[in-house]
Amino acid sequence: MSEAANIHATAIVVGRTGLLFSGPSGWGKSMLAFTCMTEARRLGLFTALVADDQVLLSEETGTVIATCPPSIAGLIELRGTGIVRQDHIPQAAMHYAVLPASASGENRVPPDGEFVSFATGISLPALRLLTGVPSPLAVLMAKAPDIGD
């Protein structure tokens, strides 16, 4: 197992799929993750928060593992609303990094096969998502049909 890197992100699980929301401060990582968890529950899928704001990432036998610092377990900050409790698990394998998308210009259609690196030996396939989409989980599932399995 590699030494854990503490990154500014939000990690959730939908079904058995780990989603790591990463991007600049104010992008809406927490709200997008929360909305995805709400959508998953409506679809009858298992979902849980792993960590919000601080995620400890490590690599274990080729798998990226997200762990929550104990002091923030089960807590997610919804900007403008406050901190709320969610069903949570202390750690989970991560399968995709969810990153901000661009609605215009030459980056409007992100490249296929994009990966993002978080630390030495820790990278994930990237899925791009616009903030403010009404059903972010549906968009992610359209791009990666294995989400929720």
Short mmCIF file of C-alpha atoms in Angstrom, two decimals:
data_model
loop_
_atom_site.label_atom_id
_atom_site.label_comp_id
_atom_site.label_asym_id
_atom_site.label_seq_id
_atom_site.Cartn_x
_atom_site.Cartn_y
_atom_site.Cartn_z
CA MET A 1 0.00 0.00 0.00
CA SER A 2 1.33 3.43 -0.94
CA GLU A 3 1.51 6.33 1.51
CA ALA A 4 -1.81 8.20 1.49
CA ALA A 5 -2.02 11.53 -0.31
CA ASN A 6 -4.48 14.01 1.25
CA ILE A 7 -6.39 15.67 -1.59
CA HIS A 8 -9.21 18.22 -1.76
CA ALA A 9 -12.06 16.15 -3.24
CA THR A 10 -15.29 14.29 -2.49
CA ALA A 11 -15.51 10.48 -2.71
CA ILE A 12 -18.74 8.47 -2.94
CA VAL A 13 -19.80 4.96 -3.90
CA VAL A 14 -22.74 4.13 -6.15
CA GLY A 15 -23.39 0.39 -6.26
CA ARG A 16 -19.82 -0.91 -6.15
CA THR A 17 -18.41 1.97 -8.22
CA GLY A 18 -16.24 4.60 -6.53
CA LEU A 19 -16.50 8.16 -7.85
CA LEU A 20 -13.94 10.78 -6.87
CA PHE A 21 -15.11 14.36 -7.55
CA SER A 22 -12.06 16.57 -8.03
CA GLY A 23 -11.71 20.16 -9.19
CA PRO A 24 -11.14 23.71 -8.06
CA SER A 25 -12.64 25.12 -4.90
CA GLY A 26 -16.18 26.32 -5.55
CA TRP A 27 -16.76 24.01 -8.55
CA GLY A 28 -19.53 22.17 -6.72
CA LYS A 29 -17.90 18.82 -5.95
CA SER A 30 -19.89 18.24 -2.78
CA MET A 31 -23.24 19.26 -4.26
CA LEU A 32 -22.70 17.13 -7.39
CA ALA A 33 -21.73 14.13 -5.25
CA PHE A 34 -24.75 14.69 -2.98
CA THR A 35 -27.07 14.94 -6.00
CA CYS A 36 -25.62 11.71 -7.42
CA MET A 37 -26.23 9.94 -4.09
CA THR A 38 -29.81 11.24 -4.03
CA GLU A 39 -30.37 10.00 -7.61
CA ALA A 40 -28.86 6.60 -6.74
CA ARG A 41 -31.22 6.18 -3.77
CA ARG A 42 -34.20 7.00 -6.03
CA LEU A 43 -33.00 4.28 -8.42
CA GLY A 44 -32.76 1.78 -5.55
CA LEU A 45 -28.96 1.61 -5.75
CA PHE A 46 -26.64 1.36 -2.77
CA THR A 47 -24.82 4.63 -2.21
CA ALA A 48 -22.63 6.05 0.52
CA LEU A 49 -20.33 8.95 1.22
CA VAL A 50 -16.70 8.04 1.72
CA ALA A 51 -15.26 11.51 2.39
CA ASP A 52 -15.92 15.17 1.66
CA ASP A 53 -13.35 17.97 1.45
CA GLN A 54 -10.40 15.81 2.51
CA VAL A 55 -9.84 12.40 0.92
CA LEU A 56 -6.86 10.22 1.72
CA LEU A 57 -5.87 8.40 -1.50
CA SER A 58 -3.58 5.40 -1.60
CA GLU A 59 -2.80 2.56 -3.99
CA GLU A 60 -3.17 -1.07 -2.97
CA THR A 61 -2.32 -3.82 -5.49
CA GLY A 62 -3.31 -1.66 -8.46
CA THR A 63 -6.49 -0.29 -6.88
CA VAL A 64 -6.99 3.33 -5.82
CA ILE A 65 -8.40 3.43 -2.27
CA ALA A 66 -10.14 6.48 -0.80
CA THR A 67 -10.25 6.76 3.00
CA CYS A 68 -12.00 9.30 5.19
CA PRO A 69 -10.22 11.09 8.02
CA PRO A 70 -12.18 9.99 11.15
CA SER A 71 -12.92 13.58 12.26
CA ILE A 72 -15.17 14.22 9.21
CA ALA A 73 -16.78 10.77 8.80
CA GLY A 74 -20.33 11.01 7.47
CA LEU A 75 -20.25 14.78 6.99
CA ILE A 76 -20.68 16.66 3.72
CA GLU A 77 -20.79 20.43 3.25
CA LEU A 78 -23.51 21.67 0.94
CA ARG A 79 -22.44 25.21 0.09
CA GLY A 80 -25.05 27.72 1.18
CA THR A 81 -26.93 25.08 3.21
CA GLY A 82 -24.37 23.88 5.75
CA ILE A 83 -22.95 20.58 6.88
CA VAL A 84 -25.25 17.55 6.75
CA ARG A 85 -24.88 13.89 7.75
CA GLN A 86 -24.98 11.12 5.16
CA ASP A 87 -24.75 7.34 5.24
CA HIS A 88 -21.04 6.66 4.96
CA ILE A 89 -18.36 4.03 4.75
CA PRO A 90 -14.78 4.61 5.98
CA GLN A 91 -13.05 3.62 2.73
CA ALA A 92 -13.70 2.31 -0.76
CA ALA A 93 -12.05 1.55 -4.09
CA MET A 94 -12.29 4.44 -6.56
CA HIS A 95 -12.97 3.72 -10.24
CA TYR A 96 -13.46 7.14 -11.86
CA ALA A 97 -12.42 10.74 -11.30
CA VAL A 98 -15.23 13.21 -12.02
CA LEU A 99 -13.78 16.50 -13.26
CA PRO A 100 -15.19 19.85 -14.44
CA ALA A 101 -16.23 20.01 -18.09
CA SER A 102 -16.20 22.93 -20.50
CA ALA A 103 -19.39 23.87 -22.34
CA SER A 104 -17.68 25.83 -25.09
CA GLY A 105 -14.53 26.10 -27.13
CA GLU A 106 -12.25 23.34 -28.32
CA ASN A 107 -12.48 21.45 -25.00
CA ARG A 108 -16.25 21.01 -25.35
CA VAL A 109 -15.81 17.31 -26.16
CA PRO A 110 -13.19 15.82 -23.84
CA PRO A 111 -10.77 13.24 -25.22
CA ASP A 112 -11.63 9.56 -24.89
CA GLY A 113 -9.35 7.59 -22.62
CA GLU A 114 -8.44 10.59 -20.46
CA PHE A 115 -6.75 9.79 -17.13
CA VAL A 116 -5.94 12.10 -14.22
CA SER A 117 -3.03 11.60 -11.83
CA PHE A 118 -3.37 12.55 -8.15
CA ALA A 119 0.01 11.37 -6.84
CA THR A 120 2.80 9.05 -7.91
CA GLY A 121 1.18 5.77 -8.92
CA ILE A 122 -2.36 7.03 -8.26
CA SER A 123 -4.43 7.80 -11.36
CA LEU A 124 -8.01 7.22 -12.48
CA PRO A 125 -9.97 7.39 -15.74
CA ALA A 126 -11.64 10.79 -16.02
CA LEU A 127 -15.30 11.59 -16.60
CA ARG A 128 -16.16 15.24 -17.33
CA LEU A 129 -19.30 16.84 -15.90
CA LEU A 130 -20.81 20.32 -16.12
CA THR A 131 -21.98 21.87 -12.90
CA GLY A 132 -25.71 22.53 -12.72
CA VAL A 133 -26.85 19.55 -14.82
CA PRO A 134 -30.21 18.40 -13.44
CA SER A 135 -29.31 14.67 -13.31
CA PRO A 136 -25.54 14.30 -12.93
CA LEU A 137 -25.67 10.57 -12.15
CA ALA A 138 -27.63 9.91 -15.37
CA VAL A 139 -24.96 11.80 -17.35
CA LEU A 140 -22.14 9.83 -15.69
CA MET A 141 -23.97 6.51 -16.26
CA ALA A 142 -24.43 7.37 -19.95
CA LYS A 143 -20.65 7.73 -20.30
CA ALA A 144 -19.72 4.82 -17.98
CA PRO A 145 -22.54 2.23 -17.97
CA ASP A 146 -20.81 0.15 -15.28
CA ILE A 147 -21.56 2.82 -12.64
CA GLY A 148 -24.02 1.36 -10.17
CA ASP A 149 -23.12 -2.26 -10.82
#
